[in-house]
PDB file of C-alpha atoms and ligand atoms in Angstrom:
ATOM      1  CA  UNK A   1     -93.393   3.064  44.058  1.00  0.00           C
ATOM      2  CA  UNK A   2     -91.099   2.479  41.162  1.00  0.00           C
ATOM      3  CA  UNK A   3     -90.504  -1.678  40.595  1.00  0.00           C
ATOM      4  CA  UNK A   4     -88.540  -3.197  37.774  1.00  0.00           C
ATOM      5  CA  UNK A   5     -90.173  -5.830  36.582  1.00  0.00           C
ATOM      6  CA  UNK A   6     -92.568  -8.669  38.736  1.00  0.00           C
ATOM      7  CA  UNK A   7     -92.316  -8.617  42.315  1.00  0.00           C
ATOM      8  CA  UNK A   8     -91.837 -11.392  44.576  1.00  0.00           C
ATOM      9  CA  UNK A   9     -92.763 -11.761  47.859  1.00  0.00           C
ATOM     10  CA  UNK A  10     -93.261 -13.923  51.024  1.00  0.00           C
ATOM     11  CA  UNK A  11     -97.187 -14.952  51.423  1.00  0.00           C
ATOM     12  CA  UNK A  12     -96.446 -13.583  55.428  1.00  0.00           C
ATOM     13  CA  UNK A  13     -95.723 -10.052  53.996  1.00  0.00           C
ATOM     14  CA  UNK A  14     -98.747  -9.326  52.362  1.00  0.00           C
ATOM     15  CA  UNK A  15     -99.323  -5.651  54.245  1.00  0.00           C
ATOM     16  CA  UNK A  16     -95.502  -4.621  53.725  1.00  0.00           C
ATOM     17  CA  UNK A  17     -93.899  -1.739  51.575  1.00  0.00           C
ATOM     18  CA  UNK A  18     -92.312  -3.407  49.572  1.00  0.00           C
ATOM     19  CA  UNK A  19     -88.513  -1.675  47.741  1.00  0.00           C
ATOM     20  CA  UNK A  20     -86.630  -3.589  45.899  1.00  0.00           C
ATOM     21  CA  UNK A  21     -82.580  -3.200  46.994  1.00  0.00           C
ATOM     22  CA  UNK A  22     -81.567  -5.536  44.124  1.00  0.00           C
ATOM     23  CA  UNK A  23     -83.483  -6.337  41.144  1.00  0.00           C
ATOM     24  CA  UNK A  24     -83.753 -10.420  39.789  1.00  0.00           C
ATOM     25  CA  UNK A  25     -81.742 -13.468  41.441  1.00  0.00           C
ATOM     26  CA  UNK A  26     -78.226 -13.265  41.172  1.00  0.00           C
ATOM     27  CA  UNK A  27     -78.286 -17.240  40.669  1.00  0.00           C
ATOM     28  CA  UNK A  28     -81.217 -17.460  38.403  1.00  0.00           C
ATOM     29  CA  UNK A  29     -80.793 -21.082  37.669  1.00  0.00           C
ATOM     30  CA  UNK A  30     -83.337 -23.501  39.800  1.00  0.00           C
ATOM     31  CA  UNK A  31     -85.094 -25.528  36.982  1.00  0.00           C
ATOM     32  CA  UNK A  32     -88.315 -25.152  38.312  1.00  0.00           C
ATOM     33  CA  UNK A  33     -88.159 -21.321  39.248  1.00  0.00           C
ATOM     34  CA  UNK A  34     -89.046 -18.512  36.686  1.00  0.00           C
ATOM     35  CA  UNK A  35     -89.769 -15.693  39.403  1.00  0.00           C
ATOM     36  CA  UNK A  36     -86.844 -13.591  38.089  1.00  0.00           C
ATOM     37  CA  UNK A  37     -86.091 -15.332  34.830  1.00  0.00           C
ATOM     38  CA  UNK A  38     -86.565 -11.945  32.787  1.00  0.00           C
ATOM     39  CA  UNK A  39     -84.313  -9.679  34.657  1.00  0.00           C
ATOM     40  CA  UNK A  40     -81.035  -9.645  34.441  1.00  0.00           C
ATOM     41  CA  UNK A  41     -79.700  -9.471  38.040  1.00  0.00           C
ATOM     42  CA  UNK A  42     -78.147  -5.842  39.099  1.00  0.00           C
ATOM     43  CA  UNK A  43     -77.544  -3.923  42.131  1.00  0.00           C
ATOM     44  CA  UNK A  44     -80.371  -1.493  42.202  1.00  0.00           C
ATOM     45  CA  UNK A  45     -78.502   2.828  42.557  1.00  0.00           C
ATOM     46  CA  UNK A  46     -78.991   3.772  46.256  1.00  0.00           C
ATOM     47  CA  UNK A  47     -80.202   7.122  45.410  1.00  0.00           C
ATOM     48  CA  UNK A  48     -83.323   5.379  43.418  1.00  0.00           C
ATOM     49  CA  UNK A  49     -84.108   3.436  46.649  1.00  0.00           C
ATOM     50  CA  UNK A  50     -83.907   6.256  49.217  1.00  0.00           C
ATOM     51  CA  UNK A  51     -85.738   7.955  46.877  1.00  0.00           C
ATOM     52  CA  UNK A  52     -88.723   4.900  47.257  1.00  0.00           C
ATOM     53  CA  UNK A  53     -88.552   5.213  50.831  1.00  0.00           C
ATOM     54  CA  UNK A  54     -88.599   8.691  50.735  1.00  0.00           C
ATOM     55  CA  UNK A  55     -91.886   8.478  48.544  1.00  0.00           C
ATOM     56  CA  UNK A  56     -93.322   6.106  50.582  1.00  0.00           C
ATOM     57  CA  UNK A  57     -93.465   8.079  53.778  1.00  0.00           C
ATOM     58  CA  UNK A  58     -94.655  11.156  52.191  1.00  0.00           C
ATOM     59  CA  UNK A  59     -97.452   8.892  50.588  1.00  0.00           C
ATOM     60  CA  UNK A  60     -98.300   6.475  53.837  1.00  0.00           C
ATOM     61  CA  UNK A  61     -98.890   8.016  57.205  1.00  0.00           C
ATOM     62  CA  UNK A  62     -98.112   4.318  58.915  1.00  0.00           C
ATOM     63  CA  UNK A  63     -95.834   2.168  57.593  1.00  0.00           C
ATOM     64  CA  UNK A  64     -95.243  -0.908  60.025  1.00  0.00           C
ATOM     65  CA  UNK A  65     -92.988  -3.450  58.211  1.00  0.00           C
ATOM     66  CA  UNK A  66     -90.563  -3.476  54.893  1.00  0.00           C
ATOM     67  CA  UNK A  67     -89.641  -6.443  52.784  1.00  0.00           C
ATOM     68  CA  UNK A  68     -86.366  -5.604  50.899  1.00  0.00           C
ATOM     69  CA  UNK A  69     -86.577  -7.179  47.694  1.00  0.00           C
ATOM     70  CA  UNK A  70     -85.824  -8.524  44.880  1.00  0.00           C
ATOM     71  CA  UNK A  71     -84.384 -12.655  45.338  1.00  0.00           C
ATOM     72  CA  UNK A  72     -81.358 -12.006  47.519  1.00  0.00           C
ATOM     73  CA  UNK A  73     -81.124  -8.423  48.917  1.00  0.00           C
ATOM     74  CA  UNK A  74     -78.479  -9.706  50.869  1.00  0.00           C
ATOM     75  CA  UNK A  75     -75.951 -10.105  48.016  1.00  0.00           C
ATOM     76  CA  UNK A  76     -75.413  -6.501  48.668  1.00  0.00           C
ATOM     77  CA  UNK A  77     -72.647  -5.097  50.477  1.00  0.00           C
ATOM     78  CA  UNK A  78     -73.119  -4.647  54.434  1.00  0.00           C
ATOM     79  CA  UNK A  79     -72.290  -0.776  54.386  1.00  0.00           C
ATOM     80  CA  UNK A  80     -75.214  -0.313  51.299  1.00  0.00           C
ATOM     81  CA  UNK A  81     -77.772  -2.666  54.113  1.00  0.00           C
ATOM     82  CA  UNK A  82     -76.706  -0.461  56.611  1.00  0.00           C
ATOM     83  CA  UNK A  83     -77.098   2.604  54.589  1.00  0.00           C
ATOM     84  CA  UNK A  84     -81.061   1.658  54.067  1.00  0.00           C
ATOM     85  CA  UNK A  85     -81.629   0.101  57.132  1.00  0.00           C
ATOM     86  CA  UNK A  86     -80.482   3.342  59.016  1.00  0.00           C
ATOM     87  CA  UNK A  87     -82.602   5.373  56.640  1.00  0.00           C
ATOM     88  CA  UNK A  88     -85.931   3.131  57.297  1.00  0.00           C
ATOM     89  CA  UNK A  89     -84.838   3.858  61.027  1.00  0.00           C
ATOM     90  CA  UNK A  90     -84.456   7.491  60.976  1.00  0.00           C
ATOM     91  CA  UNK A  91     -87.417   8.275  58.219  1.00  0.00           C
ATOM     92  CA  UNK A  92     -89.623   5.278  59.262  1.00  0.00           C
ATOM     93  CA  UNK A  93     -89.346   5.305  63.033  1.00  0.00           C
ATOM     94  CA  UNK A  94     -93.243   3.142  63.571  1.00  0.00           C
ATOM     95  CA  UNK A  95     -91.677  -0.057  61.462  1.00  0.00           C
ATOM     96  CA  UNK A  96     -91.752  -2.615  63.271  1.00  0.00           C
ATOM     97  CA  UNK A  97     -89.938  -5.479  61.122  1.00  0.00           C
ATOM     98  CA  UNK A  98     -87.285  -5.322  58.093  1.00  0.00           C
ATOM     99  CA  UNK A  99     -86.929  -8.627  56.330  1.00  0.00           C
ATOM    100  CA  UNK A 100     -85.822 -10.372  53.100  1.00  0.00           C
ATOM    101  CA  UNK A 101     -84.875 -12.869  51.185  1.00  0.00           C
ATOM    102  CA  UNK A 102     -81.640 -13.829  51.394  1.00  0.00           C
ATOM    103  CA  UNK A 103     -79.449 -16.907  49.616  1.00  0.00           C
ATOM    104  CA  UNK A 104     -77.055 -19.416  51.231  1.00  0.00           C
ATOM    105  CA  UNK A 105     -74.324 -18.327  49.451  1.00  0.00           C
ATOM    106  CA  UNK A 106     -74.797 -14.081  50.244  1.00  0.00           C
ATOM    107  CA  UNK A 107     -75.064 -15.493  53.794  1.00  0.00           C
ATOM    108  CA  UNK A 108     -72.397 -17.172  53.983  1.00  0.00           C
ATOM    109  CA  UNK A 109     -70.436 -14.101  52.285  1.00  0.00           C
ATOM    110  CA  UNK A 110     -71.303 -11.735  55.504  1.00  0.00           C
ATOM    111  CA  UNK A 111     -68.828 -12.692  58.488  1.00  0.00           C
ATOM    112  CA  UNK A 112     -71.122 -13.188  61.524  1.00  0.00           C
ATOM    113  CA  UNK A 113     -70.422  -9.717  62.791  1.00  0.00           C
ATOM    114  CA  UNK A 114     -72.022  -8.090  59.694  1.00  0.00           C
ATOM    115  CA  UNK A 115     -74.638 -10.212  60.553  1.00  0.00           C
ATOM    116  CA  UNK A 116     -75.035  -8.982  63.684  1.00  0.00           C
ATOM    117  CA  UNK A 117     -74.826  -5.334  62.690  1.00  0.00           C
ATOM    118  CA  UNK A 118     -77.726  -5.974  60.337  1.00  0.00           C
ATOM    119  CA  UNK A 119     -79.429  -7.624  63.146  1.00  0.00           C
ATOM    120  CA  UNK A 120     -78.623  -4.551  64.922  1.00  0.00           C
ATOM    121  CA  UNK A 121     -79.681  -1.780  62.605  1.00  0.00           C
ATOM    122  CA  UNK A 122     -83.279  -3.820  62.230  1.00  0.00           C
ATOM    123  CA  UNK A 123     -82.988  -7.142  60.032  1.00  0.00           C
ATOM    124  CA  UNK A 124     -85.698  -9.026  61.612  1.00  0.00           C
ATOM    125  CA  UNK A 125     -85.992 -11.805  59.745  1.00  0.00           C
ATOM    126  CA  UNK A 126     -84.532 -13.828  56.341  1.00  0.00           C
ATOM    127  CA  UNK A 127     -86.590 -15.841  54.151  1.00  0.00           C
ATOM    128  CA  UNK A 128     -84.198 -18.472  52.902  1.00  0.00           C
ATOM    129  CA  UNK A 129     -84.935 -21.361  50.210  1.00  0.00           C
ATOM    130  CA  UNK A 130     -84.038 -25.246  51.294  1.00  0.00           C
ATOM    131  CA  UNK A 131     -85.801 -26.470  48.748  1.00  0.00           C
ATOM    132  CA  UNK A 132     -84.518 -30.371  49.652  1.00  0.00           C
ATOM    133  CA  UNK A 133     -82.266 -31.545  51.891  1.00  0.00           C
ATOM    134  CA  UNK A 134     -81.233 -33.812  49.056  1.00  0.00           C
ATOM    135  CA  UNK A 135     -77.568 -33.292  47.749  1.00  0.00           C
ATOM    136  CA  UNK A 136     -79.218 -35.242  44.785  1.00  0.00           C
ATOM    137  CA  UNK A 137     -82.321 -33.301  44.383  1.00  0.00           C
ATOM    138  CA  UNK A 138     -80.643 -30.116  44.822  1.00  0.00           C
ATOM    139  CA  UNK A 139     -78.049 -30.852  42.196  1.00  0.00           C
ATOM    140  CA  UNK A 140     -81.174 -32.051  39.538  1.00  0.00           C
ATOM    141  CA  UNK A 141     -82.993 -28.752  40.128  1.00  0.00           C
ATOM    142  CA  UNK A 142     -79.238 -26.906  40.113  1.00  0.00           C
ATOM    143  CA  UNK A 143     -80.227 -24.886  43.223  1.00  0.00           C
ATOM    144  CA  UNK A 144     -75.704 -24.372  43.597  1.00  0.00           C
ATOM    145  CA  UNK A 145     -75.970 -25.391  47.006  1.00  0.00           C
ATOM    146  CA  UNK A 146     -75.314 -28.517  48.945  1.00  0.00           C
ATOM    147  CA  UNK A 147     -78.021 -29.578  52.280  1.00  0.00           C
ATOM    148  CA  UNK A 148     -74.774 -28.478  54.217  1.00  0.00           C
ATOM    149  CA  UNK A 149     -74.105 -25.209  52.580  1.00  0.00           C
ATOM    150  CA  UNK A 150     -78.085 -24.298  53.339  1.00  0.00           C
ATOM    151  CA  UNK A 151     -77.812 -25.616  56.658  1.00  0.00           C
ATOM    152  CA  UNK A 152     -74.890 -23.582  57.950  1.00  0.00           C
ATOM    153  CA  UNK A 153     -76.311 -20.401  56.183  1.00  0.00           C
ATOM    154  CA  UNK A 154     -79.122 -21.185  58.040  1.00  0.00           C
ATOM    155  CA  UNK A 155     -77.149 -21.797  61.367  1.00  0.00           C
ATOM    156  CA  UNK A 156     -75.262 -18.526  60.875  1.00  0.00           C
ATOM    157  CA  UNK A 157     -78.484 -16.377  60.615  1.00  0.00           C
ATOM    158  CA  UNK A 158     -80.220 -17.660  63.751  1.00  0.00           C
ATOM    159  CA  UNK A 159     -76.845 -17.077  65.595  1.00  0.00           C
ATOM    160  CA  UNK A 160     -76.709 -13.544  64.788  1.00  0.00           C
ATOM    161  CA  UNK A 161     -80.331 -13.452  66.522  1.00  0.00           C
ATOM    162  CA  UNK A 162     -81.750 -13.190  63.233  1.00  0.00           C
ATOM    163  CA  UNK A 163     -85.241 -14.776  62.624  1.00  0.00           C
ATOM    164  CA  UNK A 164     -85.584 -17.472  60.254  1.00  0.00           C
ATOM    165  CA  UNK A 165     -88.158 -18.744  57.612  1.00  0.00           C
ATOM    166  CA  UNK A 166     -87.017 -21.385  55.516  1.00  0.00           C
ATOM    167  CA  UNK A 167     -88.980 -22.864  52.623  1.00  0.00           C
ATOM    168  CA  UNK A 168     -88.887 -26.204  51.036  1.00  0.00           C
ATOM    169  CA  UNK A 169     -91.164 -27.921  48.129  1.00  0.00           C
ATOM    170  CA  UNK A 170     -93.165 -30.992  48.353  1.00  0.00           C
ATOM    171  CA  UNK A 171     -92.725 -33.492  44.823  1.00  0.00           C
ATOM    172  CA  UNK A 172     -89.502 -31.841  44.237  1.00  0.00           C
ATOM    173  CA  UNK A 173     -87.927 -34.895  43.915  1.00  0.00           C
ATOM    174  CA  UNK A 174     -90.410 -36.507  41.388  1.00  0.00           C
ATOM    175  CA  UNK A 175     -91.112 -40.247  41.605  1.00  0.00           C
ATOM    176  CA  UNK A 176     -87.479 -41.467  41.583  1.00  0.00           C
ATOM    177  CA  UNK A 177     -86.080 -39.191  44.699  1.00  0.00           C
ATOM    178  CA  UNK A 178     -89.456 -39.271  46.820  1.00  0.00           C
ATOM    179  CA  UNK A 179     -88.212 -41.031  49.841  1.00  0.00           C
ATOM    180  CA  UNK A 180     -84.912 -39.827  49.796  1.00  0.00           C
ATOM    181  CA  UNK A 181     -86.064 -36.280  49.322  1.00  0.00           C
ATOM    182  CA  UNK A 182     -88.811 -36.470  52.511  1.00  0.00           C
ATOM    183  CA  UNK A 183     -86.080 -37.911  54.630  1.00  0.00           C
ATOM    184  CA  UNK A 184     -83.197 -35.973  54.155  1.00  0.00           C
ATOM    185  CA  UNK A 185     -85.193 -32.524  53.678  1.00  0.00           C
ATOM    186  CA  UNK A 186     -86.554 -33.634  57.525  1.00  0.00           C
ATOM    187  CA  UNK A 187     -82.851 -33.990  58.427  1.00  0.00           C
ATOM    188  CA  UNK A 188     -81.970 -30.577  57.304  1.00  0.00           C
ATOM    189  CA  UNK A 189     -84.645 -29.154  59.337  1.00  0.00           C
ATOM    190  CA  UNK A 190     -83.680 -30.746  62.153  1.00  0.00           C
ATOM    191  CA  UNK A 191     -80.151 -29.484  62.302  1.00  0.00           C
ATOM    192  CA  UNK A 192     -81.276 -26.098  61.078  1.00  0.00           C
ATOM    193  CA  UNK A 193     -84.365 -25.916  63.519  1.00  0.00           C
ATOM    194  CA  UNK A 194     -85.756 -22.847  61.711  1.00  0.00           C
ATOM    195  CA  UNK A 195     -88.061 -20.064  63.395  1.00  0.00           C
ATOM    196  CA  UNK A 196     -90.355 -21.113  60.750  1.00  0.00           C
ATOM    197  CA  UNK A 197     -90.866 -23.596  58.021  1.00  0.00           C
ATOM    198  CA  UNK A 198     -92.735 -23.164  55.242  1.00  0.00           C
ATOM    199  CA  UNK A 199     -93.841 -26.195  52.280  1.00  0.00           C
ATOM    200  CA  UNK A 200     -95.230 -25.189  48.787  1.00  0.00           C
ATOM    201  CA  UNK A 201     -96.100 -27.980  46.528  1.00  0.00           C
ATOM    202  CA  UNK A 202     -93.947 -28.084  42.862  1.00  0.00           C
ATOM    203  CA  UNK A 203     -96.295 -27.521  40.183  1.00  0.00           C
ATOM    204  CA  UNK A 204     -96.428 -28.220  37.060  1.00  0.00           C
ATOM    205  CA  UNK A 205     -96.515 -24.772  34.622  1.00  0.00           C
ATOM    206  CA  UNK A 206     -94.480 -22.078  33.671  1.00  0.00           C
ATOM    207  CA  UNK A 207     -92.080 -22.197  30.689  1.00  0.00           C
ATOM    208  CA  UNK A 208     -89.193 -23.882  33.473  1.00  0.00           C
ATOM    209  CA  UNK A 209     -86.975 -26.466  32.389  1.00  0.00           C
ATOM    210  CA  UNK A 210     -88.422 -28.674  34.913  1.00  0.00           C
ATOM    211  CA  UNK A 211     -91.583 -28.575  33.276  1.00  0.00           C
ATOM    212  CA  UNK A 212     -89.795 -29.590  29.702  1.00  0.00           C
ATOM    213  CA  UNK A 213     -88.271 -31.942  31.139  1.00  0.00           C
ATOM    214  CA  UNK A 214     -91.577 -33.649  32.662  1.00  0.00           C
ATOM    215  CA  UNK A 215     -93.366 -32.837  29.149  1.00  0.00           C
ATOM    216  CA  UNK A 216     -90.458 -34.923  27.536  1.00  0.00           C
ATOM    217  CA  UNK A 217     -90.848 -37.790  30.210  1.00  0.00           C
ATOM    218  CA  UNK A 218     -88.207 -37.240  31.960  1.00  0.00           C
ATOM    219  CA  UNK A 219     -89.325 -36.286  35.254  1.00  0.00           C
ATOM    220  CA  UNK A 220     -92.602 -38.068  37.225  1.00  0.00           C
ATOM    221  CA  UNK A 221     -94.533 -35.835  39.296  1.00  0.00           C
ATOM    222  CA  UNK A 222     -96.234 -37.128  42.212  1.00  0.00           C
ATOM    223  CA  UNK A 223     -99.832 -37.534  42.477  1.00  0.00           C
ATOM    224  CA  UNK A 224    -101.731 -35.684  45.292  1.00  0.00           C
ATOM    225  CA  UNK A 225    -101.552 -39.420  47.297  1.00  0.00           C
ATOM    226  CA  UNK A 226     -97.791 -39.871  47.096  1.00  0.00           C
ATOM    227  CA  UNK A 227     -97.635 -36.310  47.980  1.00  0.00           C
ATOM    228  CA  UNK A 228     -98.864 -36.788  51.054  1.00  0.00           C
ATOM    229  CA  UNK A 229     -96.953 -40.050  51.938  1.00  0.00           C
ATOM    230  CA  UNK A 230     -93.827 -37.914  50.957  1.00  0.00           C
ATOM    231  CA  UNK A 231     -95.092 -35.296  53.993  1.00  0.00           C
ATOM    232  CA  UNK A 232     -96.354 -38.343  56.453  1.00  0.00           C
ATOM    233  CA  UNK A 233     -92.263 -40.019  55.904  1.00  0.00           C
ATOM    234  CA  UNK A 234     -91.476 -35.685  56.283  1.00  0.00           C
ATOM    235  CA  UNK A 235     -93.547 -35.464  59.702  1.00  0.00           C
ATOM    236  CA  UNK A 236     -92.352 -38.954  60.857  1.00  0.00           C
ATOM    237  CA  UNK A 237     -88.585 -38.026  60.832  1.00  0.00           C
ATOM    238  CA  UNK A 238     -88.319 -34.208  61.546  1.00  0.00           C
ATOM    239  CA  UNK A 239     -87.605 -32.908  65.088  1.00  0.00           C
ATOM    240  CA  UNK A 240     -87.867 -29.275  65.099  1.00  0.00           C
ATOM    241  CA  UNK A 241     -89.252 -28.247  68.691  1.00  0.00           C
ATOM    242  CA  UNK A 242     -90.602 -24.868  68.204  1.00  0.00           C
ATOM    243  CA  UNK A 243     -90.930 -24.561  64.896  1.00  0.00           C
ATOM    244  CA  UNK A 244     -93.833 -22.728  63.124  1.00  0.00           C
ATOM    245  CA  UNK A 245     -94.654 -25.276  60.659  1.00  0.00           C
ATOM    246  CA  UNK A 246     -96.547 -23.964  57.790  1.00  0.00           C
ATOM    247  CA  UNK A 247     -98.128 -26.233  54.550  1.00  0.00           C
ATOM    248  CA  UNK A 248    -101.202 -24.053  53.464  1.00  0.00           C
ATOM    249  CA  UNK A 249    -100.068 -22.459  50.071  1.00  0.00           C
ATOM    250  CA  UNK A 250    -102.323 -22.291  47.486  1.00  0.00           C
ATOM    251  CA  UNK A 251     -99.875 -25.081  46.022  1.00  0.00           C
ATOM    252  CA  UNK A 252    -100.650 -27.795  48.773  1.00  0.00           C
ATOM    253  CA  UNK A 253    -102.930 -30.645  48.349  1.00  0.00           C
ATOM    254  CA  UNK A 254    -103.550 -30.478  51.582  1.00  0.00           C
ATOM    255  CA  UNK A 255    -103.661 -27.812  53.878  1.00  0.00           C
ATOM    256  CA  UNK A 256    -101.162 -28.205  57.302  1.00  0.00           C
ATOM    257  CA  UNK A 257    -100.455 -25.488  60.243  1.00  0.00           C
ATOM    258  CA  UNK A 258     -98.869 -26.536  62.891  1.00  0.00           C
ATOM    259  CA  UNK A 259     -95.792 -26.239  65.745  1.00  0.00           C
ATOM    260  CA  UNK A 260     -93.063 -28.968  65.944  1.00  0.00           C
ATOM    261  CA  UNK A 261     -93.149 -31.017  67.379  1.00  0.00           C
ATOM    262  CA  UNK A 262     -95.989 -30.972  69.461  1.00  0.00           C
ATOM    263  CA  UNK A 263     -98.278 -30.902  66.395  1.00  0.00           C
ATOM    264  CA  UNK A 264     -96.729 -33.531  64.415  1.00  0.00           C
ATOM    265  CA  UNK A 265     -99.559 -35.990  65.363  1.00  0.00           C
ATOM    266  CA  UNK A 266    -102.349 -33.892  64.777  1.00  0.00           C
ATOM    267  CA  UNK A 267    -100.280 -33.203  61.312  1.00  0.00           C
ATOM    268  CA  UNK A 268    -100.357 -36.644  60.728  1.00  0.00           C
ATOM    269  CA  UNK A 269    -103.527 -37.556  61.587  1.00  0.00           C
ATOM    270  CA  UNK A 270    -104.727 -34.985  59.184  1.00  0.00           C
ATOM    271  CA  UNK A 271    -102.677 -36.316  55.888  1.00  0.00           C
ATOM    272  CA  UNK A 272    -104.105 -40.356  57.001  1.00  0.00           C
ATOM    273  CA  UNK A 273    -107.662 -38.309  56.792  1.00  0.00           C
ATOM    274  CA  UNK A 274    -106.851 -37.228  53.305  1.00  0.00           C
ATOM    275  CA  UNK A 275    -105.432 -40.948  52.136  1.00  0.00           C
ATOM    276  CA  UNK A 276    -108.173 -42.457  53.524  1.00  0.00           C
ATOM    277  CA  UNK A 277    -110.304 -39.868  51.024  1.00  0.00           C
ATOM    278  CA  UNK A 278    -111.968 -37.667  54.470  1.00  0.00           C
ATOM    279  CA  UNK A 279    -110.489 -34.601  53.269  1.00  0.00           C
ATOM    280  CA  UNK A 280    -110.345 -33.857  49.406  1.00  0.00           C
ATOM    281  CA  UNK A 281    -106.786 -33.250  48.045  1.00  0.00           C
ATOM    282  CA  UNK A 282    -107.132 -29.534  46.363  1.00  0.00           C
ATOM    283  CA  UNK A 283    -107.783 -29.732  42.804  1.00  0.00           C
ATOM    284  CA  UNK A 284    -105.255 -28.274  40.394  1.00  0.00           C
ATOM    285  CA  UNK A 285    -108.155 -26.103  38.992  1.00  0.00           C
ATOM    286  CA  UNK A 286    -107.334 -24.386  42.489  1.00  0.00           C
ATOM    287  CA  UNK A 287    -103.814 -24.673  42.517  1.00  0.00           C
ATOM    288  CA  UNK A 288    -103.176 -23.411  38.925  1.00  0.00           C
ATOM    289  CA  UNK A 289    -104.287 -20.429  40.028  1.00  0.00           C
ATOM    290  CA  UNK A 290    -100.889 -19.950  41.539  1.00  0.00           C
TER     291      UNK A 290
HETATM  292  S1  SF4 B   1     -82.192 -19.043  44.154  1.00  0.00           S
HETATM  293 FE1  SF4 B   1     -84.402 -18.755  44.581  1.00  0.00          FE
HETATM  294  S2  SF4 B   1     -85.035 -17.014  43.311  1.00  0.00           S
HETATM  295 FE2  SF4 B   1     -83.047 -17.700  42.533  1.00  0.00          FE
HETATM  296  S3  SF4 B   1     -83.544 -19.105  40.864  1.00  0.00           S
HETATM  297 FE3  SF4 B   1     -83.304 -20.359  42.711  1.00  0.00          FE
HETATM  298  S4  SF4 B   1     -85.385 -20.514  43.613  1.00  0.00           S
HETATM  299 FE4  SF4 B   1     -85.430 -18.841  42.090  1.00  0.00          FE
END
């Protein structure tokens, strides 16, 4: 496969071909996010990516899932989706799923009828950054979106029938936002009742302006304890029935898998363990190796 540049993808689609559709992140501007920071975002020529898939299938024999890459394959028009979605279809008839990342804002672009055509032509399932559901937190790590914005992106996907992971990081809000990050983050999750949830843990390297601005002073991290208080005040106000709740990056102090809400106390119980020093807090020897 030809790729330009790094390539990103979710942890859950580890056995996927992946083709990038777009190349970088068309915002490219979260201060603690350097996934795409060398590319300069374009729209990837659809004869170069029919061309992948058409490579792929005369390389694999079985091909049973596709991630469309690069940040926000979504960003591109609905006919171009359609175009490779109906080509995966008709040249890749044993896949079973089609996903990708997509932003707020190119979800909010699609009217929910193009949504539902994607849904239709085989768009299983978007992977969709929260981050916080902090107006204040968002605006410090100038994600461009507002909890609201995120939310009704969010809304707008599931009501097109398409599947939903959404993604948020513990610490984000450093020392000063802690609370109010953990409780409004739970709020967003609550309205947007995602398929699934997933928590990484920010850490501290990379060449991000978030990390100059904690080298200057500027920003506190949390320690591995008040990382886990930020998750116990997390798990104490979300209500999310249904939702696969996932915490076991290689980021996270502590590892949490779960359903909401009828896991939340075992959750719970599990982050008192690890404040009460019964289960060690991963040690950034293993989480550096990010
Ligand atoms: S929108 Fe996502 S990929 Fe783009 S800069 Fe922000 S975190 Fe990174």
């Amino acid at each position: 496969m030809r790729y330009e540049g790094r390539v990103f993808r979710p942890p859950s689609e580890a056995y996927s071909l992946i083709v990038q559709v777009t190349v970088g992140c068309s915002h490219n501007k979260c201060t603690f996010c350097d996934m795409y920071s060398e590319k300069q975002f374009h729209i990837r020529p659809m004869k170069d990516i029919l061309e992948d898939f058409q490579m792929a299938r005369d390389a694999y024999k079985y091909i049973g899932r596709v991630f469309l890459a690069d940040g926000d394959a979504l960003i591109r028009k609905t006919e171009d989706l359609l175009t490779i979605l109906n080509f995966i279809k008709d040249k890749i008839p044993e896949c079973e799923r089609v996903t990708s990342y997509g932003t707020p804002k190119a979800v909010l672009n699609k009217t929910p009828e193009e949504l539902k055509q994607l849904h239709d032509a085989g768009l299983q399932m978007i992977y969709m950054g929260l981050e916080s559901g902090s107006d204040k937190v968002l605006e410090y790590v100038k994600k461009g979106e507002t909890a609201d914005s995120i939310v009704e992106a969010g809304l707008k996907v599931k009501e097109a029938g398409i599947k939903l992971s959404v993604t948020a990081i513990s610490g984000l809000g450093g020392k000063a936002m802690w609370q109010e990050h953990a409780i409004k983050t739970a709020e967003a999750f609550t309205k947007m009742k995602p398929d699934y949830i997933g928590f990484l843990t920010l850490a501290m390297d990379g060449e991000v302006p978030l990390v100059q601005e904690w080298r200057a002073g500027r920003f506190a991290q949390l320690t591995p304890e008040e990382v886990a208080e930020e998750m116990l005040l997390f798990m104490e106000h979300v209500d999310s029935e249904g939702t696969i709740f996932r915490a076991n990056h290689i980021s996270n102090y502590v590892n949490l898998a779960g359903t909401l809400n009828k896991d939340k106390k075992m959750m719970i119980e599990r982050l008192k363990l690890a404040l009460d020093k019964k289960i060690p807090f991963k040690s950034e020897d293993v989480r550096n190796t990010i």
